[in-house]
CSV table of C-alpha atoms in Angstrom, one decimal:
chain,number,residue,atom,x,y,z
A,202,MET,CA,109.5,-139.3,-72.1
A,203,ASN,CA,110.2,-141.6,-75.0
A,204,ARG,CA,111.2,-144.2,-72.5
A,205,PHE,CA,107.5,-144.6,-71.3
A,206,LEU,CA,105.8,-144.0,-74.7
A,207,LEU,CA,106.9,-147.3,-76.2
A,208,PRO,CA,105.7,-149.6,-73.4
A,209,LEU,CA,102.5,-147.6,-73.1
A,210,GLY,CA,101.9,-147.9,-76.8
A,211,ALA,CA,102.5,-151.7,-76.6
A,212,PHE,CA,100.2,-151.9,-73.6
A,213,ILE,CA,97.4,-150.1,-75.4
A,214,VAL,CA,97.7,-152.4,-78.4
A,215,LEU,CA,97.5,-155.4,-76.1
A,216,VAL,CA,94.4,-154.0,-74.4
A,217,ILE,CA,92.7,-153.4,-77.8
A,218,PHE,CA,93.4,-157.0,-78.8
A,219,LEU,CA,92.1,-158.4,-75.6
A,220,TRP,CA,89.1,-156.2,-75.8
A,221,ILE,CA,88.2,-157.5,-79.2
A,222,GLY,CA,88.8,-161.0,-77.9
A,223,LEU,CA,86.2,-160.5,-75.2
A,224,THR,CA,83.5,-159.6,-77.8
A,225,LEU,CA,84.2,-162.8,-79.8
A,226,ASN,CA,82.2,-165.9,-79.1
A,227,PRO,CA,84.4,-169.0,-79.3
A,228,ARG,CA,81.4,-171.3,-79.2
A,229,GLU,CA,80.4,-170.1,-82.7
A,230,VAL,CA,82.5,-172.1,-85.0
A,231,PRO,CA,81.8,-171.1,-88.6
A,232,SER,CA,80.5,-174.0,-90.6
A,233,PRO,CA,82.6,-175.1,-93.6
A,234,LEU,CA,79.3,-176.4,-95.1
A,235,ILE,CA,78.1,-172.9,-96.0
A,236,ASN,CA,77.5,-172.7,-99.8
A,237,LYS,CA,78.1,-176.5,-100.1
A,238,VAL,CA,75.5,-179.1,-101.1
A,239,ALA,CA,73.6,-180.2,-98.0
A,240,PRO,CA,74.8,-183.6,-96.9
A,241,THR,CA,72.3,-186.2,-98.0
A,242,PHE,CA,70.4,-188.6,-95.7
A,243,ARG,CA,67.3,-190.8,-95.7
A,244,LEU,CA,65.7,-191.0,-92.3
A,245,PRO,CA,62.4,-192.2,-91.0
A,246,GLN,CA,59.8,-189.5,-90.2
A,247,LEU,CA,59.1,-188.8,-86.5
A,248,HIS,CA,55.4,-189.1,-86.9
A,249,ASP,CA,55.4,-192.2,-89.2
A,250,ALA,CA,58.4,-194.5,-89.0
A,251,ALA,CA,57.3,-196.2,-92.2
A,252,LYS,CA,57.9,-193.1,-94.3
A,253,THR,CA,61.2,-191.5,-94.9
A,254,ILE,CA,62.5,-188.0,-95.6
A,255,GLY,CA,65.6,-186.7,-97.2
A,256,PRO,CA,66.9,-183.3,-98.6
A,257,GLU,CA,66.3,-184.6,-102.2
A,258,ASP,CA,62.6,-184.4,-101.6
A,259,LEU,CA,62.8,-180.7,-101.0
A,260,ARG,CA,64.8,-179.7,-104.1
A,261,GLY,CA,63.3,-176.6,-105.7
A,262,LYS,CA,62.3,-174.8,-102.6
A,263,VAL,CA,63.9,-172.7,-99.9
A,264,TRP,CA,63.6,-174.5,-96.5
A,265,LEU,CA,64.8,-174.5,-93.0
A,266,LEU,CA,66.2,-177.5,-91.1
A,267,ASN,CA,65.9,-177.0,-87.4
A,268,VAL,CA,67.9,-179.5,-85.3
A,269,TRP,CA,66.0,-180.0,-82.0
A,270,SER,CA,65.4,-182.5,-79.2
A,271,SER,CA,63.0,-182.8,-76.3
A,272,TRP,CA,65.9,-183.0,-73.8
A,273,CYS,CA,67.4,-179.7,-75.0
A,274,VAL,CA,66.3,-176.8,-72.8
A,275,THR,CA,67.3,-174.1,-75.2
A,276,CYS,CA,65.2,-175.8,-77.9
A,277,ARG,CA,62.2,-175.4,-75.7
A,278,GLN,CA,62.9,-171.7,-75.3
A,279,GLU,CA,63.2,-171.4,-79.0
A,280,HIS,CA,60.1,-173.4,-79.7
A,281,PRO,CA,57.4,-170.7,-79.5
A,282,LEU,CA,59.3,-168.6,-82.0
A,283,LEU,CA,59.4,-171.4,-84.4
A,284,VAL,CA,55.7,-172.0,-84.0
A,285,GLU,CA,55.1,-168.3,-84.7
A,286,LEU,CA,57.4,-168.4,-87.7
A,287,GLY,CA,55.6,-171.6,-89.0
A,288,ARG,CA,52.3,-169.8,-88.7
A,289,GLN,CA,53.6,-167.0,-90.9
A,290,LYS,CA,54.1,-169.5,-93.8
A,291,LEU,CA,57.1,-167.6,-95.1
A,292,VAL,CA,59.3,-170.7,-95.3
A,293,PRO,CA,58.7,-174.4,-94.6
A,294,ILE,CA,60.4,-175.6,-91.5
A,295,TYR,CA,61.6,-179.1,-91.3
A,296,GLY,CA,62.8,-180.6,-88.1
A,297,LEU,CA,65.7,-183.0,-87.4
A,298,ASN,CA,64.8,-184.7,-84.1
A,299,TYR,CA,68.3,-185.3,-82.8
A,300,LYS,CA,69.2,-188.2,-80.4
A,301,ASP,CA,65.7,-188.1,-78.9
A,302,ASN,CA,63.2,-190.7,-77.7
A,303,ARG,CA,60.4,-190.8,-80.3
A,304,ASP,CA,57.7,-190.6,-77.7
A,305,ASP,CA,59.3,-187.7,-75.9
A,306,GLY,CA,59.7,-185.8,-79.1
A,307,LEU,CA,56.1,-186.4,-80.2
A,308,ALA,CA,54.8,-185.4,-76.7
A,309,LEU,CA,56.7,-182.1,-76.9
A,310,LEU,CA,55.1,-181.3,-80.3
A,311,ARG,CA,51.6,-182.3,-79.0
A,312,ASN,CA,52.0,-180.1,-75.9
A,313,SER,CA,53.8,-177.0,-77.3
A,314,GLY,CA,52.6,-177.0,-80.9
A,315,ASP,CA,54.3,-178.4,-84.1
A,316,PRO,CA,56.0,-175.8,-86.2
A,317,TYR,CA,57.4,-178.4,-88.6
A,318,VAL,CA,56.1,-179.6,-91.9
A,319,LEU,CA,57.8,-182.9,-91.1
A,320,SER,CA,60.5,-184.0,-88.6
A,321,ALA,CA,63.2,-186.5,-89.5
A,322,TYR,CA,64.1,-188.9,-86.7
A,323,ASP,CA,67.8,-189.2,-86.1
A,324,ARG,CA,68.0,-191.6,-83.2
A,325,GLU,CA,71.8,-192.2,-83.3
A,326,GLY,CA,72.8,-188.6,-84.2
A,327,ASN,CA,74.8,-189.7,-87.3
A,328,VAL,CA,73.0,-187.3,-89.6
A,329,GLY,CA,73.7,-184.6,-87.1
A,330,ILE,CA,77.5,-185.4,-87.3
A,331,ASP,CA,77.2,-185.4,-91.0
A,332,TRP,CA,75.8,-181.9,-90.9
A,333,GLY,CA,78.4,-180.7,-88.5
A,334,VAL,CA,76.0,-180.3,-85.6
A,335,TYR,CA,77.7,-179.9,-82.3
A,336,GLY,CA,75.1,-178.3,-80.1
A,337,VAL,CA,71.3,-178.2,-80.4
A,338,PRO,CA,69.5,-176.1,-81.4
A,339,GLU,CA,70.9,-175.3,-84.8
A,340,THR,CA,69.1,-174.0,-87.8
A,341,PHE,CA,70.2,-174.4,-91.4
A,342,VAL,CA,68.9,-172.4,-94.4
A,343,ILE,CA,68.9,-174.4,-97.6
A,344,ASP,CA,68.2,-172.9,-101.0
A,345,LYS,CA,66.4,-174.1,-104.1
A,346,SER,CA,69.4,-175.9,-105.5
A,347,GLY,CA,70.1,-177.7,-102.2
A,348,LEU,CA,73.0,-175.6,-101.0
A,349,ILE,CA,73.3,-174.7,-97.3
A,350,ARG,CA,73.3,-170.9,-97.3
A,351,HIS,CA,73.4,-170.1,-93.5
A,352,LYS,CA,73.6,-171.8,-90.2
A,353,PHE,CA,72.3,-170.4,-86.9
A,354,ILE,CA,74.1,-171.9,-83.9
A,355,GLY,CA,72.1,-171.8,-80.8
A,356,ALA,CA,68.5,-170.6,-80.3
A,357,LEU,CA,67.0,-168.2,-82.8
A,358,THR,CA,65.8,-164.9,-81.4
A,359,PRO,CA,63.1,-162.5,-82.6
A,360,GLU,CA,65.9,-160.2,-83.8
A,361,LEU,CA,67.7,-162.9,-85.7
A,362,ILE,CA,64.5,-163.9,-87.4
A,363,GLN,CA,63.5,-160.4,-88.3
A,364,ASN,CA,66.9,-159.1,-89.3
A,365,LYS,CA,68.7,-162.1,-90.7
A,366,LEU,CA,66.5,-165.1,-91.4
A,367,ILE,CA,63.5,-163.5,-93.1
A,368,PRO,CA,65.5,-161.2,-95.4
A,369,LEU,CA,67.7,-164.1,-96.4
A,370,VAL,CA,64.7,-166.3,-97.2
A,371,LYS,CA,63.2,-163.5,-99.3
A,372,GLU,CA,66.4,-163.0,-101.1
A,373,LEU,CA,66.8,-166.7,-101.9
A,374,ASN,CA,63.2,-167.0,-103.0
A,375,GLY,CA,63.5,-164.0,-105.2
A,376,ALA,CA,66.6,-165.3,-107.0
B,111,MET,CA,73.0,-194.8,-37.1
B,112,VAL,CA,76.8,-195.5,-37.1
B,113,HIS,CA,76.0,-198.4,-39.4
B,114,SER,CA,74.4,-196.2,-42.1
B,115,LYS,CA,77.2,-193.7,-41.9
B,116,LEU,CA,79.7,-196.5,-42.5
B,117,LEU,CA,77.7,-197.8,-45.4
B,118,PHE,CA,77.6,-194.3,-46.9
B,119,LEU,CA,81.3,-194.0,-46.6
B,120,VAL,CA,81.9,-197.3,-48.3
B,121,LEU,CA,79.6,-196.3,-51.1
B,122,LEU,CA,81.4,-193.0,-51.4
B,123,LEU,CA,84.7,-194.8,-51.7
B,124,LEU,CA,83.3,-197.1,-54.4
B,125,MET,CA,82.1,-194.2,-56.6
B,126,PRO,CA,85.4,-193.9,-58.6
B,127,LEU,CA,85.1,-197.6,-59.5
B,128,ALA,CA,81.7,-197.0,-61.0
B,129,HIS,CA,83.3,-194.4,-63.2
B,130,ALA,CA,86.1,-196.7,-64.1
B,131,ALA,CA,83.7,-199.4,-65.1
B,132,ASN,CA,81.9,-197.0,-67.4
B,133,GLN,CA,85.2,-196.1,-69.1
B,134,ALA,CA,86.3,-199.6,-69.5
B,135,GLU,CA,83.2,-200.4,-71.4
B,136,ILE,CA,84.4,-198.2,-74.2
B,137,THR,CA,87.4,-200.5,-74.9
B,138,LYS,CA,85.8,-203.3,-76.8
B,139,ASP,CA,87.0,-206.6,-78.3
B,140,ASP,CA,89.7,-205.3,-80.6
B,141,PRO,CA,92.6,-203.5,-78.7
B,142,ALA,CA,94.6,-202.7,-81.8
B,143,LEU,CA,91.6,-200.9,-83.4
B,144,GLU,CA,90.9,-199.2,-80.1
B,145,LYS,CA,94.4,-197.9,-80.0
B,146,ARG,CA,94.0,-196.4,-83.5
B,147,VAL,CA,90.7,-194.8,-82.4
B,148,MET,CA,92.3,-193.2,-79.4
B,149,ASP,CA,95.4,-192.1,-81.3
B,150,LEU,CA,93.3,-190.4,-84.0
B,151,SER,CA,90.8,-189.0,-81.4
B,152,ALA,CA,93.8,-187.2,-79.7
B,153,HIS,CA,94.0,-185.1,-82.9
B,154,LEU,CA,90.4,-184.0,-82.9
B,155,ARG,CA,88.9,-181.2,-80.8
B,156,CYS,CA,85.7,-181.6,-78.9
B,157,LEU,CA,83.6,-178.7,-79.9
B,158,VAL,CA,81.5,-178.8,-76.8
B,159,CYS,CA,84.5,-178.6,-74.4
B,160,GLN,CA,86.9,-176.8,-76.7
B,161,ASN,CA,90.2,-177.2,-74.8
B,162,GLN,CA,89.8,-181.0,-74.8
B,163,THR,CA,90.3,-183.6,-77.5
B,164,ILE,CA,87.5,-186.1,-78.1
B,165,ALA,CA,89.9,-188.7,-76.7
B,166,ASP,CA,89.9,-186.9,-73.3
B,167,SER,CA,86.3,-185.9,-73.3
B,168,ASN,CA,83.3,-187.9,-72.1
B,169,ALA,CA,80.8,-185.3,-73.5
B,170,GLU,CA,78.1,-187.0,-75.5
B,171,LEU,CA,79.2,-185.5,-78.8
B,172,ALA,CA,82.8,-186.7,-78.2
B,173,VAL,CA,81.6,-190.2,-77.6
B,174,ASP,CA,79.5,-190.1,-80.8
B,175,LEU,CA,82.5,-188.8,-82.7
B,176,LYS,CA,84.7,-191.6,-81.3
B,177,ASN,CA,82.1,-194.1,-82.5
B,178,GLN,CA,82.2,-192.6,-85.9
B,179,VAL,CA,86.0,-192.8,-86.0
B,180,ARG,CA,85.8,-196.4,-84.9
B,181,GLU,CA,83.2,-197.2,-87.5
B,182,LYS,CA,85.1,-195.6,-90.3
B,183,LEU,CA,88.4,-197.3,-89.3
B,184,ARG,CA,86.5,-200.6,-89.3
B,185,GLN,CA,85.3,-199.8,-92.8
B,186,GLY,CA,89.0,-199.5,-93.8
B,187,GLN,CA,89.2,-195.7,-94.2
B,188,SER,CA,92.6,-194.3,-93.6
B,189,GLU,CA,93.5,-191.8,-90.7
B,190,GLN,CA,93.9,-189.0,-93.2
B,191,GLU,CA,90.5,-189.7,-94.8
B,192,ILE,CA,88.8,-189.5,-91.5
B,193,LEU,CA,90.5,-186.2,-90.6
B,194,ASP,CA,89.4,-184.8,-93.9
B,195,TYR,CA,85.9,-185.9,-93.3
B,196,MET,CA,85.8,-184.2,-89.9
B,197,VAL,CA,87.4,-181.0,-91.3
B,198,LYS,CA,84.7,-180.9,-94.1
B,199,ARG,CA,82.0,-181.1,-91.5
B,200,TYR,CA,83.3,-179.1,-88.6
B,201,GLY,CA,86.0,-176.9,-90.1
B,202,GLU,CA,89.7,-176.7,-89.5
B,203,PHE,CA,89.1,-175.8,-85.9
B,204,VAL,CA,88.3,-179.4,-85.2
B,205,LEU,CA,92.0,-180.3,-85.6
B,206,PHE,CA,93.6,-179.9,-82.2
B,207,SER,CA,96.9,-178.6,-83.5
B,208,PRO,CA,96.3,-175.9,-86.2
B,209,LEU,CA,97.7,-176.5,-89.7
B,210,VAL,CA,100.9,-174.7,-90.6
B,211,LYS,CA,99.9,-172.3,-93.4
B,212,SER,CA,100.2,-168.7,-94.2
B,213,THR,CA,97.3,-167.6,-92.0
B,214,THR,CA,98.7,-169.5,-89.0
B,215,TRP,CA,102.4,-168.5,-89.3
B,216,LEU,CA,102.0,-165.8,-86.7
B,217,LEU,CA,100.4,-168.3,-84.3
B,218,TRP,CA,103.2,-170.9,-84.8
B,219,PHE,CA,106.2,-168.7,-85.1
B,220,GLY,CA,105.0,-165.6,-83.1
B,221,PRO,CA,106.7,-166.7,-79.9
B,222,LEU,CA,110.0,-167.3,-81.7
B,223,LEU,CA,109.6,-163.8,-83.3
B,224,LEU,CA,109.1,-162.3,-79.9
B,225,LEU,CA,112.2,-164.1,-78.6
B,226,VAL,CA,114.3,-162.8,-81.5
B,227,VAL,CA,113.0,-159.2,-81.0
B,228,GLY,CA,113.6,-159.4,-77.3
B,229,MET,CA,117.2,-160.6,-77.7
B,230,GLY,CA,117.8,-157.8,-80.3
B,231,VAL,CA,116.5,-155.2,-77.9
B,232,LEU,CA,118.6,-156.6,-75.0
B,233,PHE,CA,121.7,-156.6,-77.2
B,234,VAL,CA,121.3,-153.0,-78.3
B,235,ILE,CA,120.7,-151.8,-74.7
B,236,LEU,CA,123.8,-153.7,-73.4
B,237,ARG,CA,126.0,-152.3,-76.1
B,238,GLN,CA,124.8,-148.7,-75.5
B,239,ARG,CA,125.5,-149.1,-71.8
B,240,ARG,CA,129.0,-150.4,-72.4
B,241,LYS,CA,129.7,-147.5,-74.7
B,242,MET,CA,128.5,-145.1,-72.1
B,243,MET,CA,130.7,-146.6,-69.5
B,244,ARG,CA,133.7,-146.4,-71.7
B,245,GLN,CA,133.0,-142.7,-72.6
B,246,ALA,CA,132.6,-141.7,-68.9
B,247,PRO,CA,135.1,-138.8,-68.4
B,248,ALA,CA,138.2,-139.8,-66.4
B,249,LEU,CA,138.9,-138.0,-63.1
B,250,ASN,CA,141.6,-135.3,-63.0
B,251,ALA,CA,144.2,-135.1,-60.2
B,252,ASP,CA,142.1,-132.9,-57.9
B,253,GLU,CA,139.1,-135.1,-58.1
B,254,HIS,CA,141.2,-138.2,-57.5
B,255,ALA,CA,142.5,-136.6,-54.2
B,256,ARG,CA,139.0,-135.6,-53.1
B,257,ALA,CA,137.6,-139.1,-53.9
B,258,ALA,CA,140.4,-140.7,-51.9
B,259,SER,CA,139.8,-138.5,-48.9
B,260,LEU,CA,136.0,-139.2,-49.1
B,261,LEU,CA,136.7,-142.9,-49.2
B,262,SER,CA,139.1,-142.7,-46.2
B,263,GLY,CA,136.3,-140.9,-44.3
B,264,LYS,CA,138.2,-137.7,-43.3
B,265,GLU,CA,136.1,-135.2,-45.2
B,266,GLY,CA,132.7,-136.8,-44.3
B,267,LYS,CA,133.2,-136.2,-40.6
B,268,GLY,CA,133.1,-132.4,-41.0
B,269,HIS,CA,129.6,-132.5,-42.4
B,270,SER,CA,127.9,-134.9,-40.1
């Protein structure tokens, strides 16, 4: 009896570990930038190349930075949710137009609505790398003191917005 | 008709060359710098295709990261500074071989641990078996005689 109990026990432990492994998402690499000061940049604006934008301009408010691109299919899926969120005026959304063609980016905003207060234009993707972006879309939540408080990797969903994003923004605004 | 088929075949055979040309473009004017870029890139994980290093990968992000590495080396940053920069942005996961520290001891030395445990179990089992062999009761005279007759085949015939 004992002879079989030990291998069976080992087998069950193995199955439990593998089972847990199946539920993990290896694509979601936790960002080391959480609770760190947002990396600074100064980029031209998408709509007006003569003007620039940087995180310093937004000190003192809670804001979102949504990394997007017109060539990114998932971003297009996410887009209506952002437009809806922008309409609610809970939190200003700023865009980082990542490795995009300026005209393509502008065309997308014209056709599908523009949820962004402003979009920064990151042609080379260097700011993206500085922020640890490895797949678009990604959405950062930045607090009043300029710290990154959360990073959503991949498209936002109605559930994520309702259960995670909005409560977090309210909490940060309250504090 | 045959002509166009032949042309197609020739184009098909030329396809790998187009790819090679694309790769050769990456190697620029300075071979020494390029070698440092590639050596360092072999230590960095491509986060899009996670089981590849950015040296192996042609994913867009990997190419961008290689450009960053090249740029920083050109600016005179050391290899360690660049690795630190990447870890600060992308986390330790970006290092292709994990650091040796208390949380990764099991990862690094787990296989050795399994080997040691396995050898221990094997040793104990073998020793038990040998002990059992030694303690097996010896045959008495009657049993010896019966065994001998069994072996010579006399007794077996009666039963078959």
